Amino acid sequence: MNAATDRQWAVRDAVLRWLLAKTTEGYRSPILDADAIGETVGWAPAPLTRDEVADASNYLYREGYVTGVPVMGIGIPRPMLTMAGRRVAKRERPLRRAMRGHDVVS
């Protein structure tokens, strides 16, 4: 894997952890916000971009980890964790590892 692919997986993990944190706080479908996600999960690398967060939300939607209404160019603006997404997020394992046994597509 290369650095760009590693970052893509890390962004997916960050969005999933952020959604779990927001759900725990009582926000069932928070508005996607790259800055808020980075702040909540303690994102240390270069700041998250809106495009990265949109791509991550689309990926999580396709995999059945979130539900919501896809919007072109925005991703899932108000994602909600599904039960599967909650289970994966609570495991605190990287998504890439959780996907073993599936065909991993970046």
PDB file of N, CA and C in Angstrom:
ATOM      1  N   MET A   1       0.843  -1.179   0.000  1.00  0.00           N
ATOM      2  CA  MET A   1       0.000   0.000   0.000  1.00  0.00           C
ATOM      3  C   MET A   1       0.891   1.245   0.000  1.00  0.00           C
ATOM      4  N   ASN A   2       0.334   2.335  -0.485  1.00  0.00           N
ATOM      5  CA  ASN A   2       1.101   3.581  -0.490  1.00  0.00           C
ATOM      6  C   ASN A   2       0.516   4.562   0.528  1.00  0.00           C
ATOM      7  N   ALA A   3       1.183   5.692   0.673  1.00  0.00           N
ATOM      8  CA  ALA A   3       0.772   6.678   1.685  1.00  0.00           C
ATOM      9  C   ALA A   3      -0.646   7.200   1.432  1.00  0.00           C
ATOM     10  N   ALA A   4      -1.019   7.402   0.176  1.00  0.00           N
ATOM     11  CA  ALA A   4      -2.360   7.909  -0.137  1.00  0.00           C
ATOM     12  C   ALA A   4      -3.434   6.896   0.264  1.00  0.00           C
ATOM     13  N   THR A   5      -3.180   5.621   0.008  1.00  0.00           N
ATOM     14  CA  THR A   5      -4.137   4.581   0.377  1.00  0.00           C
ATOM     15  C   THR A   5      -4.219   4.452   1.896  1.00  0.00           C
ATOM     16  N   ASP A   6      -3.069   4.523   2.559  1.00  0.00           N
ATOM     17  CA  ASP A   6      -3.060   4.465   4.024  1.00  0.00           C
ATOM     18  C   ASP A   6      -3.874   5.616   4.610  1.00  0.00           C
ATOM     19  N   ARG A   7      -3.715   6.809   4.035  1.00  0.00           N
ATOM     20  CA  ARG A   7      -4.467   7.964   4.530  1.00  0.00           C
ATOM     21  C   ARG A   7      -5.969   7.769   4.294  1.00  0.00           C
ATOM     22  N   GLN A   8      -6.320   7.241   3.136  1.00  0.00           N
ATOM     23  CA  GLN A   8      -7.732   7.014   2.825  1.00  0.00           C
ATOM     24  C   GLN A   8      -8.375   6.093   3.863  1.00  0.00           C
ATOM     25  N   TRP A   9      -7.701   5.018   4.217  1.00  0.00           N
ATOM     26  CA  TRP A   9      -8.226   4.113   5.245  1.00  0.00           C
ATOM     27  C   TRP A   9      -8.289   4.811   6.595  1.00  0.00           C
ATOM     28  N   ALA A  10      -7.284   5.618   6.915  1.00  0.00           N
ATOM     29  CA  ALA A  10      -7.273   6.335   8.195  1.00  0.00           C
ATOM     30  C   ALA A  10      -8.428   7.333   8.274  1.00  0.00           C
ATOM     31  N   VAL A  11      -8.748   7.991   7.161  1.00  0.00           N
ATOM     32  CA  VAL A  11      -9.874   8.936   7.146  1.00  0.00           C
ATOM     33  C   VAL A  11     -11.179   8.182   7.375  1.00  0.00           C
ATOM     34  N   ARG A  12     -11.328   7.044   6.753  1.00  0.00           N
ATOM     35  CA  ARG A  12     -12.536   6.228   6.960  1.00  0.00           C
ATOM     36  C   ARG A  12     -12.679   5.870   8.434  1.00  0.00           C
ATOM     37  N   ASP A  13     -11.573   5.446   9.040  1.00  0.00           N
ATOM     38  CA  ASP A  13     -11.590   5.120  10.471  1.00  0.00           C
ATOM     39  C   ASP A  13     -11.972   6.337  11.305  1.00  0.00           C
ATOM     40  N   ALA A  14     -11.411   7.496  10.958  1.00  0.00           N
ATOM     41  CA  ALA A  14     -11.687   8.722  11.719  1.00  0.00           C
ATOM     42  C   ALA A  14     -13.165   9.087  11.635  1.00  0.00           C
ATOM     43  N   VAL A  15     -13.752   9.000  10.457  1.00  0.00           N
ATOM     44  CA  VAL A  15     -15.176   9.332  10.298  1.00  0.00           C
ATOM     45  C   VAL A  15     -16.030   8.353  11.106  1.00  0.00           C
ATOM     46  N   LEU A  16     -15.680   7.086  11.079  1.00  0.00           N
ATOM     47  CA  LEU A  16     -16.442   6.092  11.834  1.00  0.00           C
ATOM     48  C   LEU A  16     -16.323   6.343  13.343  1.00  0.00           C
ATOM     49  N   ARG A  17     -15.127   6.626  13.841  1.00  0.00           N
ATOM     50  CA  ARG A  17     -14.940   6.917  15.272  1.00  0.00           C
ATOM     51  C   ARG A  17     -15.687   8.186  15.670  1.00  0.00           C
ATOM     52  N   TRP A  18     -15.665   9.198  14.800  1.00  0.00           N
ATOM     53  CA  TRP A  18     -16.376  10.453  15.063  1.00  0.00           C
ATOM     54  C   TRP A  18     -17.880  10.206  15.169  1.00  0.00           C
ATOM     55  N   LEU A  19     -18.399   9.404  14.243  1.00  0.00           N
ATOM     56  CA  LEU A  19     -19.835   9.103  14.281  1.00  0.00           C
ATOM     57  C   LEU A  19     -20.211   8.376  15.567  1.00  0.00           C
ATOM     58  N   LEU A  20     -19.370   7.453  16.002  1.00  0.00           N
ATOM     59  CA  LEU A  20     -19.653   6.761  17.256  1.00  0.00           C
ATOM     60  C   LEU A  20     -19.643   7.753  18.419  1.00  0.00           C
ATOM     61  N   ALA A  21     -18.667   8.656  18.441  1.00  0.00           N
ATOM     62  CA  ALA A  21     -18.594   9.668  19.509  1.00  0.00           C
ATOM     63  C   ALA A  21     -19.832  10.552  19.493  1.00  0.00           C
ATOM     64  N   LYS A  22     -20.247  11.010  18.316  1.00  0.00           N
ATOM     65  CA  LYS A  22     -21.422  11.881  18.216  1.00  0.00           C
ATOM     66  C   LYS A  22     -22.691  11.134  18.618  1.00  0.00           C
ATOM     67  N   THR A  23     -22.810   9.881  18.221  1.00  0.00           N
ATOM     68  CA  THR A  23     -23.975   9.080  18.590  1.00  0.00           C
ATOM     69  C   THR A  23     -24.029   8.911  20.111  1.00  0.00           C
ATOM     70  N   THR A  24     -22.876   8.672  20.710  1.00  0.00           N
ATOM     71  CA  THR A  24     -22.798   8.526  22.164  1.00  0.00           C
ATOM     72  C   THR A  24     -23.223   9.822  22.859  1.00  0.00           C
ATOM     73  N   GLU A  25     -22.922  10.963  22.236  1.00  0.00           N
ATOM     74  CA  GLU A  25     -23.318  12.262  22.786  1.00  0.00           C
ATOM     75  C   GLU A  25     -24.793  12.581  22.532  1.00  0.00           C
ATOM     76  N   GLY A  26     -25.470  11.743  21.746  1.00  0.00           N
ATOM     77  CA  GLY A  26     -26.891  11.962  21.488  1.00  0.00           C
ATOM     78  C   GLY A  26     -27.206  12.551  20.125  1.00  0.00           C
ATOM     79  N   TYR A  27     -26.202  12.718  19.270  1.00  0.00           N
ATOM     80  CA  TYR A  27     -26.430  13.242  17.918  1.00  0.00           C
ATOM     81  C   TYR A  27     -26.506  12.063  16.955  1.00  0.00           C
ATOM     82  N   ARG A  28     -27.722  11.690  16.593  1.00  0.00           N
ATOM     83  CA  ARG A  28     -27.907  10.512  15.743  1.00  0.00           C
ATOM     84  C   ARG A  28     -27.433  10.717  14.313  1.00  0.00           C
ATOM     85  N   SER A  29     -27.590  11.913  13.771  1.00  0.00           N
ATOM     86  CA  SER A  29     -27.142  12.145  12.397  1.00  0.00           C
ATOM     87  C   SER A  29     -26.495  13.531  12.304  1.00  0.00           C
ATOM     88  N   PRO A  30     -25.252  13.634  12.770  1.00  0.00           N
ATOM     89  CA  PRO A  30     -24.557  14.922  12.760  1.00  0.00           C
ATOM     90  C   PRO A  30     -24.195  15.356  11.348  1.00  0.00           C
ATOM     91  N   ILE A  31     -23.962  16.624  11.183  1.00  0.00           N
ATOM     92  CA  ILE A  31     -23.545  17.159   9.889  1.00  0.00           C
ATOM     93  C   ILE A  31     -22.053  16.896   9.708  1.00  0.00           C
ATOM     94  N   LEU A  32     -21.697  16.280   8.571  1.00  0.00           N
ATOM     95  CA  LEU A  32     -20.284  16.006   8.284  1.00  0.00           C
ATOM     96  C   LEU A  32     -19.499  17.307   8.267  1.00  0.00           C
ATOM     97  N   ASP A  33     -18.413  17.337   9.002  1.00  0.00           N
ATOM     98  CA  ASP A  33     -17.571  18.521   9.074  1.00  0.00           C
ATOM     99  C   ASP A  33     -16.141  18.057   9.290  1.00  0.00           C
ATOM    100  N   ALA A  34     -15.296  18.260   8.293  1.00  0.00           N
ATOM    101  CA  ALA A  34     -13.912  17.781   8.344  1.00  0.00           C
ATOM    102  C   ALA A  34     -13.174  18.308   9.568  1.00  0.00           C
ATOM    103  N   ASP A  35     -13.353  19.586   9.884  1.00  0.00           N
ATOM    104  CA  ASP A  35     -12.661  20.167  11.040  1.00  0.00           C
ATOM    105  C   ASP A  35     -13.137  19.544  12.346  1.00  0.00           C
ATOM    106  N   ALA A  36     -14.444  19.370  12.487  1.00  0.00           N
ATOM    107  CA  ALA A  36     -15.000  18.783  13.712  1.00  0.00           C
ATOM    108  C   ALA A  36     -14.535  17.339  13.872  1.00  0.00           C
ATOM    109  N   ILE A  37     -14.484  16.614  12.771  1.00  0.00           N
ATOM    110  CA  ILE A  37     -14.025  15.222  12.821  1.00  0.00           C
ATOM    111  C   ILE A  37     -12.579  15.175  13.300  1.00  0.00           C
ATOM    112  N   GLY A  38     -11.734  15.995  12.683  1.00  0.00           N
ATOM    113  CA  GLY A  38     -10.326  16.033  13.067  1.00  0.00           C
ATOM    114  C   GLY A  38     -10.135  16.384  14.527  1.00  0.00           C
ATOM    115  N   GLU A  39     -10.885  17.353  15.004  1.00  0.00           N
ATOM    116  CA  GLU A  39     -10.787  17.788  16.397  1.00  0.00           C
ATOM    117  C   GLU A  39     -11.256  16.695  17.354  1.00  0.00           C
ATOM    118  N   THR A  40     -12.367  16.057  17.039  1.00  0.00           N
ATOM    119  CA  THR A  40     -12.934  15.033  17.917  1.00  0.00           C
ATOM    120  C   THR A  40     -12.043  13.813  18.043  1.00  0.00           C
ATOM    121  N   VAL A  41     -11.473  13.374  16.934  1.00  0.00           N
ATOM    122  CA  VAL A  41     -10.682  12.134  16.963  1.00  0.00           C
ATOM    123  C   VAL A  41      -9.190  12.393  17.170  1.00  0.00           C
ATOM    124  N   GLY A  42      -8.793  13.656  17.311  1.00  0.00           N
ATOM    125  CA  GLY A  42      -7.382  13.962  17.523  1.00  0.00           C
ATOM    126  C   GLY A  42      -6.527  13.692  16.292  1.00  0.00           C
ATOM    127  N   TRP A  43      -7.019  14.101  15.135  1.00  0.00           N
ATOM    128  CA  TRP A  43      -6.336  13.872  13.863  1.00  0.00           C
ATOM    129  C   TRP A  43      -5.032  14.653  13.839  1.00  0.00           C
ATOM    130  N   ALA A  44      -3.900  13.969  13.714  1.00  0.00           N
ATOM    131  CA  ALA A  44      -2.591  14.615  13.750  1.00  0.00           C
ATOM    132  C   ALA A  44      -1.990  14.911  12.372  1.00  0.00           C
ATOM    133  N   PRO A  45      -2.196  14.047  11.375  1.00  0.00           N
ATOM    134  CA  PRO A  45      -1.605  14.355  10.059  1.00  0.00           C
ATOM    135  C   PRO A  45      -2.173  15.641   9.465  1.00  0.00           C
ATOM    136  N   ALA A  46      -1.828  15.934   8.230  1.00  0.00           N
ATOM    137  CA  ALA A  46      -2.357  17.113   7.538  1.00  0.00           C
ATOM    138  C   ALA A  46      -3.878  17.134   7.698  1.00  0.00           C
ATOM    139  N   PRO A  47      -4.456  18.324   7.867  1.00  0.00           N
ATOM    140  CA  PRO A  47      -5.908  18.419   8.119  1.00  0.00           C
ATOM    141  C   PRO A  47      -6.747  17.652   7.094  1.00  0.00           C
ATOM    142  N   LEU A  48      -7.858  17.142   7.573  1.00  0.00           N
ATOM    143  CA  LEU A  48      -8.806  16.455   6.699  1.00  0.00           C
ATOM    144  C   LEU A  48      -9.415  17.447   5.721  1.00  0.00           C
ATOM    145  N   THR A  49      -9.720  16.981   4.539  1.00  0.00           N
ATOM    146  CA  THR A  49     -10.393  17.826   3.559  1.00  0.00           C
ATOM    147  C   THR A  49     -11.843  17.382   3.422  1.00  0.00           C
ATOM    148  N   ARG A  50     -12.671  18.276   2.908  1.00  0.00           N
ATOM    149  CA  ARG A  50     -14.080  17.933   2.678  1.00  0.00           C
ATOM    150  C   ARG A  50     -14.213  16.763   1.712  1.00  0.00           C
ATOM    151  N   ASP A  51     -13.371  16.747   0.679  1.00  0.00           N
ATOM    152  CA  ASP A  51     -13.441  15.663  -0.304  1.00  0.00           C
ATOM    153  C   ASP A  51     -13.102  14.317   0.331  1.00  0.00           C
ATOM    154  N   GLU A  52     -12.077  14.290   1.186  1.00  0.00           N
ATOM    155  CA  GLU A  52     -11.711  13.041   1.858  1.00  0.00           C
ATOM    156  C   GLU A  52     -12.854  12.545   2.739  1.00  0.00           C
ATOM    157  N   VAL A  53     -13.466  13.459   3.459  1.00  0.00           N
ATOM    158  CA  VAL A  53     -14.567  13.096   4.345  1.00  0.00           C
ATOM    159  C   VAL A  53     -15.775  12.628   3.529  1.00  0.00           C
ATOM    160  N   ALA A  54     -16.047  13.292   2.416  1.00  0.00           N
ATOM    161  CA  ALA A  54     -17.153  12.870   1.539  1.00  0.00           C
ATOM    162  C   ALA A  54     -16.886  11.474   0.991  1.00  0.00           C
ATOM    163  N   ASP A  55     -15.665  11.229   0.521  1.00  0.00           N
ATOM    164  CA  ASP A  55     -15.321   9.894   0.004  1.00  0.00           C
ATOM    165  C   ASP A  55     -15.448   8.839   1.097  1.00  0.00           C
ATOM    166  N   ALA A  56     -14.991   9.167   2.303  1.00  0.00           N
ATOM    167  CA  ALA A  56     -15.086   8.216   3.421  1.00  0.00           C
ATOM    168  C   ALA A  56     -16.544   7.914   3.743  1.00  0.00           C
ATOM    169  N   SER A  57     -17.393   8.944   3.756  1.00  0.00           N
ATOM    170  CA  SER A  57     -18.803   8.710   4.072  1.00  0.00           C
ATOM    171  C   SER A  57     -19.468   7.862   2.990  1.00  0.00           C
ATOM    172  N   ASN A  58     -19.098   8.086   1.739  1.00  0.00           N
ATOM    173  CA  ASN A  58     -19.650   7.256   0.655  1.00  0.00           C
ATOM    174  C   ASN A  58     -19.220   5.804   0.819  1.00  0.00           C
ATOM    175  N   TYR A  59     -17.956   5.593   1.165  1.00  0.00           N
ATOM    176  CA  TYR A  59     -17.456   4.240   1.376  1.00  0.00           C
ATOM    177  C   TYR A  59     -18.228   3.573   2.516  1.00  0.00           C
ATOM    178  N   LEU A  60     -18.368   4.268   3.639  1.00  0.00           N
ATOM    179  CA  LEU A  60     -19.075   3.708   4.793  1.00  0.00           C
ATOM    180  C   LEU A  60     -20.531   3.395   4.445  1.00  0.00           C
ATOM    181  N   TYR A  61     -21.133   4.220   3.601  1.00  0.00           N
ATOM    182  CA  TYR A  61     -22.507   3.997   3.134  1.00  0.00           C
ATOM    183  C   TYR A  61     -22.581   2.728   2.276  1.00  0.00           C
ATOM    184  N   ARG A  62     -21.664   2.619   1.317  1.00  0.00           N
ATOM    185  CA  ARG A  62     -21.652   1.440   0.433  1.00  0.00           C
ATOM    186  C   ARG A  62     -21.448   0.139   1.214  1.00  0.00           C
ATOM    187  N   GLU A  63     -20.653   0.206   2.269  1.00  0.00           N
ATOM    188  CA  GLU A  63     -20.362  -0.991   3.062  1.00  0.00           C
ATOM    189  C   GLU A  63     -21.452  -1.291   4.090  1.00  0.00           C
ATOM    190  N   GLY A  64     -22.432  -0.396   4.228  1.00  0.00           N
ATOM    191  CA  GLY A  64     -23.528  -0.633   5.152  1.00  0.00           C
ATOM    192  C   GLY A  64     -23.241  -0.201   6.586  1.00  0.00           C
ATOM    193  N   TYR A  65     -22.196   0.613   6.788  1.00  0.00           N
ATOM    194  CA  TYR A  65     -21.851   1.079   8.130  1.00  0.00           C
ATOM    195  C   TYR A  65     -22.605   2.346   8.511  1.00  0.00           C
ATOM    196  N   VAL A  66     -23.066   3.087   7.514  1.00  0.00           N
ATOM    197  CA  VAL A  66     -23.886   4.269   7.774  1.00  0.00           C
ATOM    198  C   VAL A  66     -25.072   4.259   6.825  1.00  0.00           C
ATOM    199  N   THR A  67     -26.071   4.997   7.200  1.00  0.00           N
ATOM    200  CA  THR A  67     -27.229   5.186   6.346  1.00  0.00           C
ATOM    201  C   THR A  67     -27.425   6.691   6.189  1.00  0.00           C
ATOM    202  N   GLY A  68     -28.154   7.075   5.184  1.00  0.00           N
ATOM    203  CA  GLY A  68     -28.388   8.489   4.922  1.00  0.00           C
ATOM    204  C   GLY A  68     -28.702   8.680   3.453  1.00  0.00           C
ATOM    205  N   VAL A  69     -28.705   9.927   3.029  1.00  0.00           N
ATOM    206  CA  VAL A  69     -29.025  10.254   1.643  1.00  0.00           C
ATOM    207  C   VAL A  69     -27.765  10.757   0.947  1.00  0.00           C
ATOM    208  N   PRO A  70     -27.259   9.985  -0.028  1.00  0.00           N
ATOM    209  CA  PRO A  70     -26.059  10.425  -0.741  1.00  0.00           C
ATOM    210  C   PRO A  70     -26.331  11.686  -1.562  1.00  0.00           C
ATOM    211  N   VAL A  71     -25.396  12.628  -1.510  1.00  0.00           N
ATOM    212  CA  VAL A  71     -25.481  13.855  -2.291  1.00  0.00           C
ATOM    213  C   VAL A  71     -24.178  13.971  -3.086  1.00  0.00           C
ATOM    214  N   MET A  72     -24.314  14.110  -4.390  1.00  0.00           N
ATOM    215  CA  MET A  72     -23.129  14.167  -5.244  1.00  0.00           C
ATOM    216  C   MET A  72     -22.188  15.293  -4.803  1.00  0.00           C
ATOM    217  N   GLY A  73     -20.930  14.941  -4.601  1.00  0.00           N
ATOM    218  CA  GLY A  73     -19.918  15.916  -4.227  1.00  0.00           C
ATOM    219  C   GLY A  73     -19.850  16.214  -2.743  1.00  0.00           C
ATOM    220  N   ILE A  74     -20.823  15.725  -1.982  1.00  0.00           N
ATOM    221  CA  ILE A  74     -20.863  16.000  -0.544  1.00  0.00           C
ATOM    222  C   ILE A  74     -20.757  14.711   0.262  1.00  0.00           C
ATOM    223  N   GLY A  75     -21.070  13.593  -0.347  1.00  0.00           N
ATOM    224  CA  GLY A  75     -21.091  12.329   0.376  1.00  0.00           C
ATOM    225  C   GLY A  75     -22.435  12.136   1.038  1.00  0.00           C
ATOM    226  N   ILE A  76     -22.403  11.717   2.282  1.00  0.00           N
ATOM    227  CA  ILE A  76     -23.619  11.530   3.076  1.00  0.00           C
ATOM    228  C   ILE A  76     -23.604  12.670   4.090  1.00  0.00           C
ATOM    229  N   PRO A  77     -24.293  13.788   3.799  1.00  0.00           N
ATOM    230  CA  PRO A  77     -24.153  14.983   4.636  1.00  0.00           C
ATOM    231  C   PRO A  77     -24.572  14.791   6.095  1.00  0.00           C
ATOM    232  N   ARG A  78     -25.532  13.910   6.354  1.00  0.00           N
ATOM    233  CA  ARG A  78     -25.978  13.661   7.738  1.00  0.00           C
ATOM    234  C   ARG A  78     -26.039  12.153   7.959  1.00  0.00           C
ATOM    235  N   PRO A  79     -24.867  11.514   8.061  1.00  0.00           N
ATOM    236  CA  PRO A  79     -24.847  10.057   8.198  1.00  0.00           C
ATOM    237  C   PRO A  79     -25.320   9.597   9.573  1.00  0.00           C
ATOM    238  N   MET A  80     -25.897   8.413   9.590  1.00  0.00           N
ATOM    239  CA  MET A  80     -26.286   7.757  10.845  1.00  0.00           C
ATOM    240  C   MET A  80     -25.635   6.380  10.865  1.00  0.00           C
ATOM    241  N   LEU A  81     -25.034   6.034  11.985  1.00  0.00           N
ATOM    242  CA  LEU A  81     -24.442   4.706  12.125  1.00  0.00           C
ATOM    243  C   LEU A  81     -25.520   3.633  12.066  1.00  0.00           C
ATOM    244  N   THR A  82     -25.230   2.574  11.339  1.00  0.00           N
ATOM    245  CA  THR A  82     -26.095   1.397  11.368  1.00  0.00           C
ATOM    246  C   THR A  82     -25.606   0.511  12.516  1.00  0.00           C
ATOM    247  N   MET A  83     -26.313  -0.545  12.792  1.00  0.00           N
ATOM    248  CA  MET A  83     -25.865  -1.476  13.837  1.00  0.00           C
ATOM    249  C   MET A  83     -24.513  -2.072  13.457  1.00  0.00           C
ATOM    250  N   ALA A  84     -24.335  -2.403  12.185  1.00  0.00           N
ATOM    251  CA  ALA A  84     -23.044  -2.948  11.739  1.00  0.00           C
ATOM    252  C   ALA A  84     -21.937  -1.909  11.932  1.00  0.00           C
ATOM    253  N   GLY A  85     -22.218  -0.665  11.607  1.00  0.00           N
ATOM    254  CA  GLY A  85     -21.233   0.399  11.781  1.00  0.00           C
ATOM    255  C   GLY A  85     -20.882   0.608  13.235  1.00  0.00           C
ATOM    256  N   ARG A  86     -21.871   0.542  14.088  1.00  0.00           N
ATOM    257  CA  ARG A  86     -21.638   0.701  15.535  1.00  0.00           C
ATOM    258  C   ARG A  86     -20.749  -0.433  16.054  1.00  0.00           C
ATOM    259  N   ARG A  87     -21.035  -1.672  15.604  1.00  0.00           N
ATOM    260  CA  ARG A  87     -20.226  -2.816  16.033  1.00  0.00           C
ATOM    261  C   ARG A  87     -18.769  -2.651  15.623  1.00  0.00           C
ATOM    262  N   VAL A  88     -18.556  -2.263  14.375  1.00  0.00           N
ATOM    263  CA  VAL A  88     -17.191  -2.102  13.870  1.00  0.00           C
ATOM    264  C   VAL A  88     -16.483  -0.960  14.601  1.00  0.00           C
ATOM    265  N   ALA A  89     -17.172   0.142  14.811  1.00  0.00           N
ATOM    266  CA  ALA A  89     -16.565   1.289  15.487  1.00  0.00           C
ATOM    267  C   ALA A  89     -16.209   0.964  16.930  1.00  0.00           C
ATOM    268  N   LYS A  90     -17.050   0.215  17.599  1.00  0.00           N
ATOM    269  CA  LYS A  90     -16.797  -0.135  19.001  1.00  0.00           C
ATOM    270  C   LYS A  90     -15.622  -1.091  19.158  1.00  0.00           C
ATOM    271  N   ARG A  91     -15.328  -1.863  18.124  1.00  0.00           N
ATOM    272  CA  ARG A  91     -14.186  -2.785  18.190  1.00  0.00           C
ATOM    273  C   ARG A  91     -12.858  -2.050  18.245  1.00  0.00           C
ATOM    274  N   GLU A  92     -12.860  -0.814  17.769  1.00  0.00           N
ATOM    275  CA  GLU A  92     -11.662   0.030  17.756  1.00  0.00           C
ATOM    276  C   GLU A  92     -10.520  -0.590  16.962  1.00  0.00           C
ATOM    277  N   ARG A  93     -10.869  -1.430  16.013  1.00  0.00           N
ATOM    278  CA  ARG A  93      -9.873  -1.981  15.096  1.00  0.00           C
ATOM    279  C   ARG A  93      -9.937  -1.190  13.803  1.00  0.00           C
ATOM    280  N   PRO A  94      -8.823  -0.997  13.134  1.00  0.00           N
ATOM    281  CA  PRO A  94      -8.870  -0.299  11.840  1.00  0.00           C
ATOM    282  C   PRO A  94      -9.797  -1.017  10.861  1.00  0.00           C
ATOM    283  N   LEU A  95     -10.508  -0.252  10.066  1.00  0.00           N
ATOM    284  CA  LEU A  95     -11.420  -0.834   9.079  1.00  0.00           C
ATOM    285  C   LEU A  95     -10.704  -1.786   8.138  1.00  0.00           C
ATOM    286  N   ARG A  96      -9.505  -1.443   7.749  1.00  0.00           N
ATOM    287  CA  ARG A  96      -8.765  -2.292   6.811  1.00  0.00           C
ATOM    288  C   ARG A  96      -8.629  -3.695   7.394  1.00  0.00           C
ATOM    289  N   ARG A  97      -8.370  -3.784   8.686  1.00  0.00           N
ATOM    290  CA  ARG A  97      -8.246  -5.079   9.347  1.00  0.00           C
ATOM    291  C   ARG A  97      -9.615  -5.749   9.434  1.00  0.00           C
ATOM    292  N   ALA A  98     -10.660  -4.980   9.707  1.00  0.00           N
ATOM    293  CA  ALA A  98     -12.017  -5.523   9.808  1.00  0.00           C
ATOM    294  C   ALA A  98     -12.489  -6.072   8.473  1.00  0.00           C
ATOM    295  N   MET A  99     -11.934  -5.555   7.390  1.00  0.00           N
ATOM    296  CA  MET A  99     -12.366  -5.969   6.061  1.00  0.00           C
ATOM    297  C   MET A  99     -11.682  -7.253   5.595  1.00  0.00           C
ATOM    298  N   ARG A 100     -10.721  -7.773   6.351  1.00  0.00           N
ATOM    299  CA  ARG A 100     -10.080  -9.024   5.953  1.00  0.00           C
ATOM    300  C   ARG A 100     -11.166 -10.078   5.780  1.00  0.00           C
ATOM    301  N   GLY A 101     -11.033 -10.849   4.753  1.00  0.00           N
ATOM    302  CA  GLY A 101     -12.072 -11.818   4.453  1.00  0.00           C
ATOM    303  C   GLY A 101     -13.017 -11.284   3.386  1.00  0.00           C
ATOM    304  N   HIS A 102     -13.034  -9.968   3.206  1.00  0.00           N
ATOM    305  CA  HIS A 102     -13.787  -9.332   2.122  1.00  0.00           C
ATOM    306  C   HIS A 102     -12.762  -8.906   1.081  1.00  0.00           C
ATOM    307  N   ASP A 103     -13.224  -8.573  -0.080  1.00  0.00           N
ATOM    308  CA  ASP A 103     -12.331  -7.984  -1.073  1.00  0.00           C
ATOM    309  C   ASP A 103     -12.126  -6.532  -0.693  1.00  0.00           C
ATOM    310  N   VAL A 104     -10.914  -6.161  -0.319  1.00  0.00           N
ATOM    311  CA  VAL A 104     -10.616  -4.795   0.077  1.00  0.00           C
ATOM    312  C   VAL A 104     -10.363  -3.980  -1.160  1.00  0.00           C
ATOM    313  N   VAL A 105     -11.191  -2.982  -1.368  1.00  0.00           N
ATOM    314  CA  VAL A 105     -11.060  -2.066  -2.501  1.00  0.00           C
ATOM    315  C   VAL A 105     -10.900  -0.679  -1.949  1.00  0.00           C
ATOM    316  N   SER A 106      -9.841   0.023  -2.346  1.00  0.00           N
ATOM    317  CA  SER A 106      -9.646   1.375  -1.823  1.00  0.00           C
ATOM    318  C   SER A 106     -10.421   2.396  -2.592  1.00  0.00           C
TER     319      SER A 106
END
